[in-house]
Amino acid sequence: MPIDLPADTDALLHLVLAGGAPEPRHGLLTAHGSAAAALRAGPSAWRAAGCSGEQLTRLLRPDPDALSRGRQWLAQPGRHLLSIDADDYPDLLRSVARAPLALFVHGDPTALWHPGVAVVGSRTPSPTGAELAAEFADAFARSGLAVFSGLAAGIDGRAHHAALAVPDGRTVAVVGTGPDRVFPPRHDRLQAQIAERCAVVSEYPPGTEARAGQFPARNRIVAGLSLGTVVIEAALRSGALITARLAAESGREVFALPGSVRNPRARGCHRLIRDGVRLVEHPDEIIEPLGAVAARLGQALRTRLDAPTEQARPTPPGSSSRSDPDYQCLWQALDENPIPMDSLVLRSGLTAARLSAMLQLMELDGKVVAVHGCYCRKP
């Protein structure tokens, strides 16, 4: 049965499937204002934008199997494709070099805007390294920061698990495969839990299997979404060091934990420290300096949602100062009992996407509490 997607979403999927260098396709979006208009512009415009011969061929005749997989994946609830020129595309990531043309998101797109820290390190950590990853991720989640990582074995997995174990903790997984694939396979349940609670993100279309070169590329997204990156055990040649370098190049804070001189997994961290990266021994040494930056990102979220600033907000949501009737409607739909999203959709008549954005703002304002995917007014 044919799957009908919004015209611009379908056109954006076509652009993503063209592959190759992102710059020509970025240029097409900028020049024509939308993915649909860029596709309608035709081969002469594509060529003028710098598209390669292979990209031209794929734009004219996209792989039908890949197109079908993408459409089927996007047609399911909780699946999104964010264009770099869309309001929901995270500003932090948009500012990095070679920002992805689009992001496939399984879960809540507004999670990508939440202030957070990247936790990265060895795929085969020492017992101490694994414990530290869990300890730091737990502290970040309890402080209200999201934990960003790459769903890899080792440090990544421990950090994701620790954040999920915190009530209302947030964690975002950036994967190096299509969003419908899991690597390593043993993280299938973990990936599903992250998608349900927060978001799983990929620049690769559905059906894309794990390939070595995709994982270093994935690291720029991990670094780009985060206010800072903390490295917990990393060999001298490792993906974690790539993430740290990309974070520094994007103007983000980088932190490294020291280790034993006899531990080869600590040598990458020691090199970072010698090169001037901040040595840290406790999560508070990361949480405190990022506090001001996190507040600015929260302000950006409020601005994006056309909401009042903290200084201009004297009364709670649902009061007469909220001129937006959607907020009034949502506030009336909430009470002191945790309510699942589908029930809020029915009570309010609003879309899940709109509700998700407003609920995150209310959480930032301290008016709403999330409890295992359900929401209630804060006591």
Short mmCIF file of C-alpha atoms in Angstrom, two decimals:
data_model
loop_
_atom_site.label_atom_id
_atom_site.label_comp_id
_atom_site.label_asym_id
_atom_site.label_seq_id
_atom_site.Cartn_x
_atom_site.Cartn_y
_atom_site.Cartn_z
CA MET A 1 0.00 0.00 0.00
CA PRO A 2 1.45 3.45 -0.91
CA ILE A 3 2.70 5.53 2.01
CA ASP A 4 1.87 9.23 1.93
CA LEU A 5 4.35 11.47 3.71
CA PRO A 6 4.21 15.26 3.79
CA ALA A 7 5.62 16.51 0.48
CA ASP A 8 8.62 18.24 2.01
CA THR A 9 9.48 15.23 4.21
CA ASP A 10 9.41 12.97 1.17
CA ALA A 11 11.55 15.43 -0.79
CA LEU A 12 14.02 15.69 2.10
CA LEU A 13 14.29 11.89 2.14
CA HIS A 14 15.17 12.05 -1.58
CA LEU A 15 17.93 14.58 -0.83
CA VAL A 16 19.33 12.44 2.00
CA LEU A 17 19.40 9.33 -0.20
CA ALA A 18 21.46 11.20 -2.82
CA GLY A 19 24.40 10.81 -0.43
CA GLY A 20 27.84 12.27 -1.09
CA ALA A 21 29.13 15.62 0.09
CA PRO A 22 26.50 17.53 2.09
CA GLU A 23 27.50 21.04 0.95
CA PRO A 24 25.73 20.98 -2.45
CA ARG A 25 22.51 19.77 -0.88
CA HIS A 26 22.79 22.38 1.88
CA GLY A 27 23.18 24.95 -0.87
CA LEU A 28 20.07 23.70 -2.64
CA LEU A 29 18.01 24.01 0.53
CA THR A 30 19.28 27.53 1.15
CA ALA A 31 18.77 28.67 -2.42
CA HIS A 32 15.30 27.24 -2.90
CA GLY A 33 13.83 27.47 0.59
CA SER A 34 12.63 23.89 0.97
CA ALA A 35 13.51 20.34 0.00
CA ALA A 36 10.47 20.12 -2.27
CA ALA A 37 11.44 23.29 -4.12
CA ALA A 38 15.04 22.07 -4.39
CA LEU A 39 13.87 18.86 -6.05
CA ARG A 40 11.58 20.74 -8.43
CA ALA A 41 14.48 22.96 -9.49
CA GLY A 42 15.82 20.09 -11.60
CA PRO A 43 19.21 18.91 -12.88
CA SER A 44 20.50 22.28 -14.05
CA ALA A 45 20.06 23.76 -10.57
CA TRP A 46 21.50 20.65 -8.94
CA ARG A 47 24.54 20.85 -11.18
CA ALA A 48 24.97 24.56 -10.46
CA ALA A 49 24.89 23.82 -6.72
CA GLY A 50 27.88 21.49 -7.17
CA CYS A 51 26.19 18.09 -7.04
CA SER A 52 28.38 15.28 -8.38
CA GLY A 53 27.35 13.04 -11.25
CA GLU A 54 26.48 10.30 -8.81
CA GLN A 55 24.33 12.66 -6.77
CA LEU A 56 22.55 13.83 -9.93
CA THR A 57 21.78 10.22 -10.84
CA ARG A 58 20.43 9.45 -7.36
CA LEU A 59 18.30 12.59 -7.32
CA LEU A 60 16.78 11.64 -10.64
CA ARG A 61 16.38 7.94 -9.81
CA PRO A 62 16.55 7.23 -6.06
CA ASP A 63 17.03 3.64 -4.95
CA PRO A 64 13.43 2.35 -4.75
CA ASP A 65 14.20 -0.06 -1.91
CA ALA A 66 15.90 2.62 0.17
CA LEU A 67 13.08 5.04 -0.56
CA SER A 68 10.48 2.48 0.49
CA ARG A 69 12.35 1.65 3.72
CA GLY A 70 12.65 5.34 4.58
CA ARG A 71 8.98 6.01 3.94
CA GLN A 72 7.87 3.00 5.96
CA TRP A 73 10.08 3.97 8.89
CA LEU A 74 8.92 7.61 8.87
CA ALA A 75 5.26 6.61 8.67
CA GLN A 76 5.44 4.99 12.13
CA PRO A 77 4.65 6.95 15.31
CA GLY A 78 7.54 8.72 17.00
CA ARG A 79 9.71 8.87 13.85
CA HIS A 80 10.98 12.18 12.50
CA LEU A 81 13.28 13.58 9.82
CA LEU A 82 14.66 17.03 10.73
CA SER A 83 16.09 19.21 8.01
CA ILE A 84 19.05 21.46 8.84
CA ASP A 85 16.87 24.45 7.98
CA ALA A 86 14.00 23.36 10.26
CA ASP A 87 13.22 25.08 13.57
CA ASP A 88 13.47 21.74 15.41
CA TYR A 89 17.04 21.12 14.23
CA PRO A 90 19.28 21.78 17.26
CA ASP A 91 21.17 25.05 17.03
CA LEU A 92 24.26 23.65 18.76
CA LEU A 93 24.67 21.03 16.05
CA ARG A 94 23.82 23.40 13.22
CA SER A 95 26.89 25.47 14.12
CA VAL A 96 29.49 22.69 13.69
CA ALA A 97 31.52 21.98 10.57
CA ARG A 98 29.84 19.53 8.18
CA ALA A 99 26.60 19.51 10.14
CA PRO A 100 24.33 16.72 8.84
CA LEU A 101 21.85 17.69 6.14
CA ALA A 102 19.11 15.98 8.15
CA LEU A 103 18.62 13.85 11.24
CA PHE A 104 16.49 10.73 11.59
CA VAL A 105 15.06 10.85 15.12
CA HIS A 106 13.31 8.00 16.89
CA GLY A 107 11.67 9.52 19.94
CA ASP A 108 11.35 13.13 21.05
CA PRO A 109 13.06 15.70 18.75
CA THR A 110 13.07 18.34 21.48
CA ALA A 111 15.43 16.11 23.49
CA LEU A 112 18.19 17.24 21.13
CA TRP A 113 17.83 20.77 22.50
CA HIS A 114 18.21 19.76 26.13
CA PRO A 115 21.49 20.94 27.71
CA GLY A 116 23.78 17.94 28.02
CA VAL A 117 27.25 16.44 28.25
CA ALA A 118 28.87 13.87 25.98
CA VAL A 119 30.32 10.91 27.87
CA VAL A 120 32.75 8.89 25.74
CA GLY A 121 35.56 6.42 26.22
CA SER A 122 36.88 2.92 25.68
CA ARG A 123 34.76 0.08 24.31
CA THR A 124 36.67 -2.23 26.67
CA PRO A 125 37.03 -0.18 29.85
CA SER A 126 38.60 -1.34 33.06
CA PRO A 127 36.18 -2.05 35.93
CA THR A 128 37.14 1.32 37.41
CA GLY A 129 36.51 3.10 34.12
CA ALA A 130 33.08 1.51 33.79
CA GLU A 131 32.21 2.53 37.35
CA LEU A 132 33.33 6.10 36.70
CA ALA A 133 31.23 6.30 33.55
CA ALA A 134 28.14 5.27 35.52
CA GLU A 135 28.99 7.60 38.42
CA PHE A 136 29.49 10.67 36.20
CA ALA A 137 26.43 9.96 34.02
CA ASP A 138 24.30 9.48 37.14
CA ALA A 139 25.47 12.84 38.51
CA PHE A 140 24.80 14.61 35.20
CA ALA A 141 21.29 13.15 34.94
CA ARG A 142 20.48 14.09 38.55
CA SER A 143 21.68 17.65 37.92
CA GLY A 144 19.25 17.97 34.99
CA LEU A 145 21.82 17.60 32.22
CA ALA A 146 21.22 15.10 29.43
CA VAL A 147 23.84 12.44 28.69
CA PHE A 148 24.84 12.19 25.03
CA SER A 149 26.80 9.20 23.76
CA GLY A 150 27.17 6.79 20.88
CA LEU A 151 25.54 3.55 22.14
CA ALA A 152 28.84 1.71 21.72
CA ALA A 153 29.98 -1.08 24.02
CA GLY A 154 31.84 -0.08 27.14
CA ILE A 155 31.78 3.51 28.42
CA ASP A 156 28.93 4.60 26.10
CA GLY A 157 26.62 1.83 27.21
CA ARG A 158 27.37 2.30 30.91
CA ALA A 159 26.65 6.03 30.62
CA HIS A 160 23.32 5.46 28.85
CA HIS A 161 22.24 2.84 31.40
CA ALA A 162 23.16 5.08 34.35
CA ALA A 163 21.21 8.04 32.98
CA LEU A 164 18.14 5.86 32.38
CA ALA A 165 18.32 4.59 35.96
CA VAL A 166 17.74 8.13 37.27
CA PRO A 167 14.04 9.05 37.56
CA ASP A 168 13.42 11.58 34.76
CA GLY A 169 17.03 11.19 33.60
CA ARG A 170 17.66 12.00 29.94
CA THR A 171 20.03 10.34 27.52
CA VAL A 172 20.36 10.63 23.74
CA ALA A 173 22.06 7.96 21.63
CA VAL A 174 23.70 8.96 18.35
CA VAL A 175 24.11 5.80 16.29
CA GLY A 176 26.44 5.02 13.40
CA THR A 177 23.84 2.92 11.57
CA GLY A 178 20.37 3.56 10.24
CA PRO A 179 17.88 4.31 13.04
CA ASP A 180 16.25 0.91 12.49
CA ARG A 181 19.47 -1.01 13.10
CA VAL A 182 21.26 -1.78 16.38
CA PHE A 183 25.02 -1.99 16.88
CA PRO A 184 26.26 -3.73 18.88
CA PRO A 185 23.25 -6.09 18.65
CA ARG A 186 23.23 -6.71 22.42
CA HIS A 187 22.15 -3.08 22.89
CA ASP A 188 18.77 -3.66 21.22
CA ARG A 189 16.81 -3.29 24.46
CA LEU A 190 18.89 -0.29 25.54
CA GLN A 191 18.27 1.46 22.21
CA ALA A 192 14.52 0.82 22.51
CA GLN A 193 14.47 2.24 26.06
CA ILE A 194 16.33 5.38 24.97
CA ALA A 195 13.92 5.93 22.06
CA GLU A 196 10.96 5.57 24.42
CA ARG A 197 12.35 7.90 27.11
CA CYS A 198 14.31 10.40 25.02
CA ALA A 199 15.71 10.01 21.48
CA VAL A 200 17.89 7.91 19.19
CA VAL A 201 19.49 9.92 16.38
CA SER A 202 21.19 9.06 13.10
CA GLU A 203 22.21 10.86 9.94
CA TYR A 204 22.00 7.55 8.05
CA PRO A 205 18.75 6.40 6.41
CA PRO A 206 16.85 3.31 7.58
CA GLY A 207 18.45 0.09 6.38
CA THR A 208 22.04 1.37 6.72
CA GLU A 209 24.16 -1.38 8.27
CA ALA A 210 27.21 -0.85 10.49
CA ARG A 211 30.33 0.18 8.56
CA ALA A 212 33.63 1.24 10.09
CA GLY A 213 33.80 4.74 8.59
CA GLN A 214 30.37 5.73 9.86
CA PHE A 215 31.32 5.62 13.54
CA PRO A 216 34.03 8.34 13.47
CA ALA A 217 31.59 10.48 11.45
CA ARG A 218 28.94 9.85 14.08
CA ASN A 219 31.24 11.35 16.72
CA ARG A 220 30.90 14.89 15.34
CA ILE A 221 27.16 14.71 16.08
CA VAL A 222 27.79 13.50 19.65
CA ALA A 223 30.19 16.41 20.19
CA GLY A 224 28.00 18.88 18.32
CA LEU A 225 24.88 18.24 20.41
CA SER A 226 26.75 18.65 23.70
CA LEU A 227 27.84 21.60 25.77
CA GLY A 228 30.99 19.69 26.66
CA THR A 229 32.64 16.30 26.29
CA VAL A 230 34.14 14.20 29.07
CA VAL A 231 36.58 11.42 28.15
CA ILE A 232 36.77 8.45 30.52
CA GLU A 233 39.54 6.05 29.44
CA ALA A 234 40.70 6.24 25.84
CA ALA A 235 43.62 4.69 24.01
CA LEU A 236 45.95 6.90 22.00
CA ARG A 237 44.08 5.94 18.85
CA SER A 238 40.40 5.88 19.62
CA GLY A 239 37.04 7.26 18.62
CA ALA A 240 36.82 9.02 21.98
CA LEU A 241 39.83 11.17 21.12
CA ILE A 242 38.22 11.99 17.76
CA THR A 243 35.12 13.16 19.63
CA ALA A 244 37.25 15.27 21.97
CA ARG A 245 39.06 16.89 19.05
CA LEU A 246 35.81 17.64 17.24
CA ALA A 247 34.32 19.12 20.42
CA ALA A 248 37.33 21.41 20.87
CA GLU A 249 37.20 22.47 17.20
CA SER A 250 33.54 23.40 17.71
CA GLY A 251 34.43 25.60 20.68
CA ARG A 252 33.02 23.23 23.30
CA GLU A 253 34.54 22.35 26.65
CA VAL A 254 36.55 19.13 26.87
CA PHE A 255 37.32 17.31 30.13
CA ALA A 256 39.45 14.23 30.78
CA LEU A 257 39.76 11.88 33.73
CA PRO A 258 43.31 10.84 34.64
CA GLY A 259 44.16 7.19 35.17
CA SER A 260 46.97 4.89 36.13
CA VAL A 261 50.21 5.25 34.19
CA ARG A 262 50.11 1.45 33.83
CA ASN A 263 46.68 1.54 32.16
CA PRO A 264 47.01 1.78 28.34
CA ARG A 265 43.37 2.92 28.21
CA ALA A 266 44.35 6.08 30.13
CA ARG A 267 47.05 7.22 27.72
CA GLY A 268 44.65 9.10 25.49
CA CYS A 269 43.29 11.01 28.48
CA HIS A 270 46.82 11.83 29.63
CA ARG A 271 47.67 13.18 26.18
CA LEU A 272 44.57 15.37 26.24
CA ILE A 273 45.57 16.71 29.66
CA ARG A 274 49.12 17.44 28.45
CA ASP A 275 47.59 19.30 25.52
CA GLY A 276 45.64 21.56 27.84
CA VAL A 277 42.31 19.80 28.33
CA ARG A 278 40.86 20.29 31.80
CA LEU A 279 41.65 17.47 34.25
CA VAL A 280 38.61 16.49 36.32
CA GLU A 281 38.15 14.10 39.21
CA HIS A 282 34.52 14.75 40.19
CA PRO A 283 31.30 15.40 38.22
CA ASP A 284 30.79 18.77 39.94
CA GLU A 285 33.94 20.02 38.19
CA ILE A 286 31.98 19.64 34.94
CA ILE A 287 28.46 20.50 36.09
CA GLU A 288 29.39 23.84 37.65
CA PRO A 289 31.26 25.45 34.71
CA LEU A 290 28.59 24.31 32.27
CA GLY A 291 25.76 25.76 34.36
CA ALA A 292 25.81 29.20 32.72
CA VAL A 293 26.02 27.71 29.23
CA ALA A 294 23.13 25.36 30.03
CA ALA A 295 21.05 28.33 31.17
CA ARG A 296 21.68 30.06 27.83
CA LEU A 297 20.59 26.95 25.96
CA GLY A 298 17.44 26.82 28.07
CA GLN A 299 16.81 30.42 27.05
CA ALA A 300 17.24 29.44 23.40
CA LEU A 301 14.65 26.71 23.86
CA ARG A 302 12.22 29.20 25.37
CA THR A 303 12.79 31.58 22.47
CA ARG A 304 12.28 28.80 19.92
CA LEU A 305 8.97 27.89 21.51
CA ASP A 306 7.96 31.57 21.65
CA ALA A 307 7.72 31.37 25.42
CA PRO A 308 8.36 34.03 28.09
CA THR A 309 11.81 34.29 29.60
CA GLU A 310 12.57 33.28 33.17
CA GLN A 311 12.72 36.95 34.19
CA ALA A 312 9.41 37.76 32.52
CA ARG A 313 7.56 34.75 33.96
CA PRO A 314 6.03 35.75 37.30
CA THR A 315 3.22 33.17 37.39
CA PRO A 316 2.91 29.47 36.57
CA PRO A 317 1.63 27.89 33.36
CA GLY A 318 -2.13 27.90 33.33
CA SER A 319 -2.37 31.37 34.89
CA SER A 320 -3.85 34.33 33.05
CA SER A 321 -0.35 35.50 32.01
CA ARG A 322 -0.14 32.64 29.47
CA SER A 323 -1.66 34.08 26.33
CA ASP A 324 -1.15 30.91 24.29
CA PRO A 325 -4.36 28.86 24.52
CA ASP A 326 -2.40 25.66 23.86
CA TYR A 327 -0.54 26.10 27.15
CA GLN A 328 -3.80 26.78 28.93
CA CYS A 329 -5.27 23.63 27.41
CA LEU A 330 -2.27 21.50 28.39
CA TRP A 331 -2.17 22.87 31.93
CA GLN A 332 -5.83 22.01 32.40
CA ALA A 333 -5.20 18.48 31.07
CA LEU A 334 -2.51 17.89 33.71
CA ASP A 335 -3.02 17.10 37.36
CA GLU A 336 -1.03 15.54 40.23
CA ASN A 337 -1.29 12.01 38.78
CA PRO A 338 1.19 10.87 36.08
CA ILE A 339 -0.56 10.88 32.70
CA PRO A 340 0.81 9.11 29.58
CA MET A 341 1.34 11.08 26.39
CA ASP A 342 -1.48 9.37 24.46
CA SER A 343 -3.95 10.36 27.20
CA LEU A 344 -2.71 13.96 27.08
CA VAL A 345 -3.25 13.96 23.31
CA LEU A 346 -6.85 12.84 23.83
CA ARG A 347 -7.49 15.27 26.70
CA SER A 348 -5.99 18.31 25.03
CA GLY A 349 -6.65 17.69 21.34
CA LEU A 350 -3.06 18.77 20.61
CA THR A 351 -0.50 16.81 18.61
CA ALA A 352 2.14 14.73 20.38
CA ALA A 353 4.90 16.84 18.81
CA ARG A 354 3.40 20.09 20.11
CA LEU A 355 2.78 18.58 23.56
CA SER A 356 6.33 17.24 23.77
CA ALA A 357 7.83 20.67 23.08
CA MET A 358 5.61 22.40 25.64
CA LEU A 359 6.18 19.72 28.28
CA GLN A 360 9.95 20.06 27.99
CA LEU A 361 9.64 23.82 28.49
CA MET A 362 7.43 23.26 31.54
CA GLU A 363 10.05 20.84 32.91
CA LEU A 364 12.76 23.46 32.43
CA ASP A 365 10.52 25.92 34.31
CA GLY A 366 10.05 23.40 37.14
CA LYS A 367 6.29 23.16 36.68
CA VAL A 368 6.01 19.62 35.30
CA VAL A 369 7.60 16.32 36.30
CA ALA A 370 8.17 13.39 33.94
CA VAL A 371 7.73 9.92 35.45
CA HIS A 372 8.60 6.98 33.17
CA GLY A 373 7.10 8.60 30.08
CA CYS A 374 4.12 10.08 31.96
CA TYR A 375 3.66 13.69 33.06
CA CYS A 376 2.13 15.46 36.03
CA ARG A 377 2.14 18.84 37.71
CA LYS A 378 5.07 19.27 40.08
CA PRO A 379 3.82 19.00 43.68
#
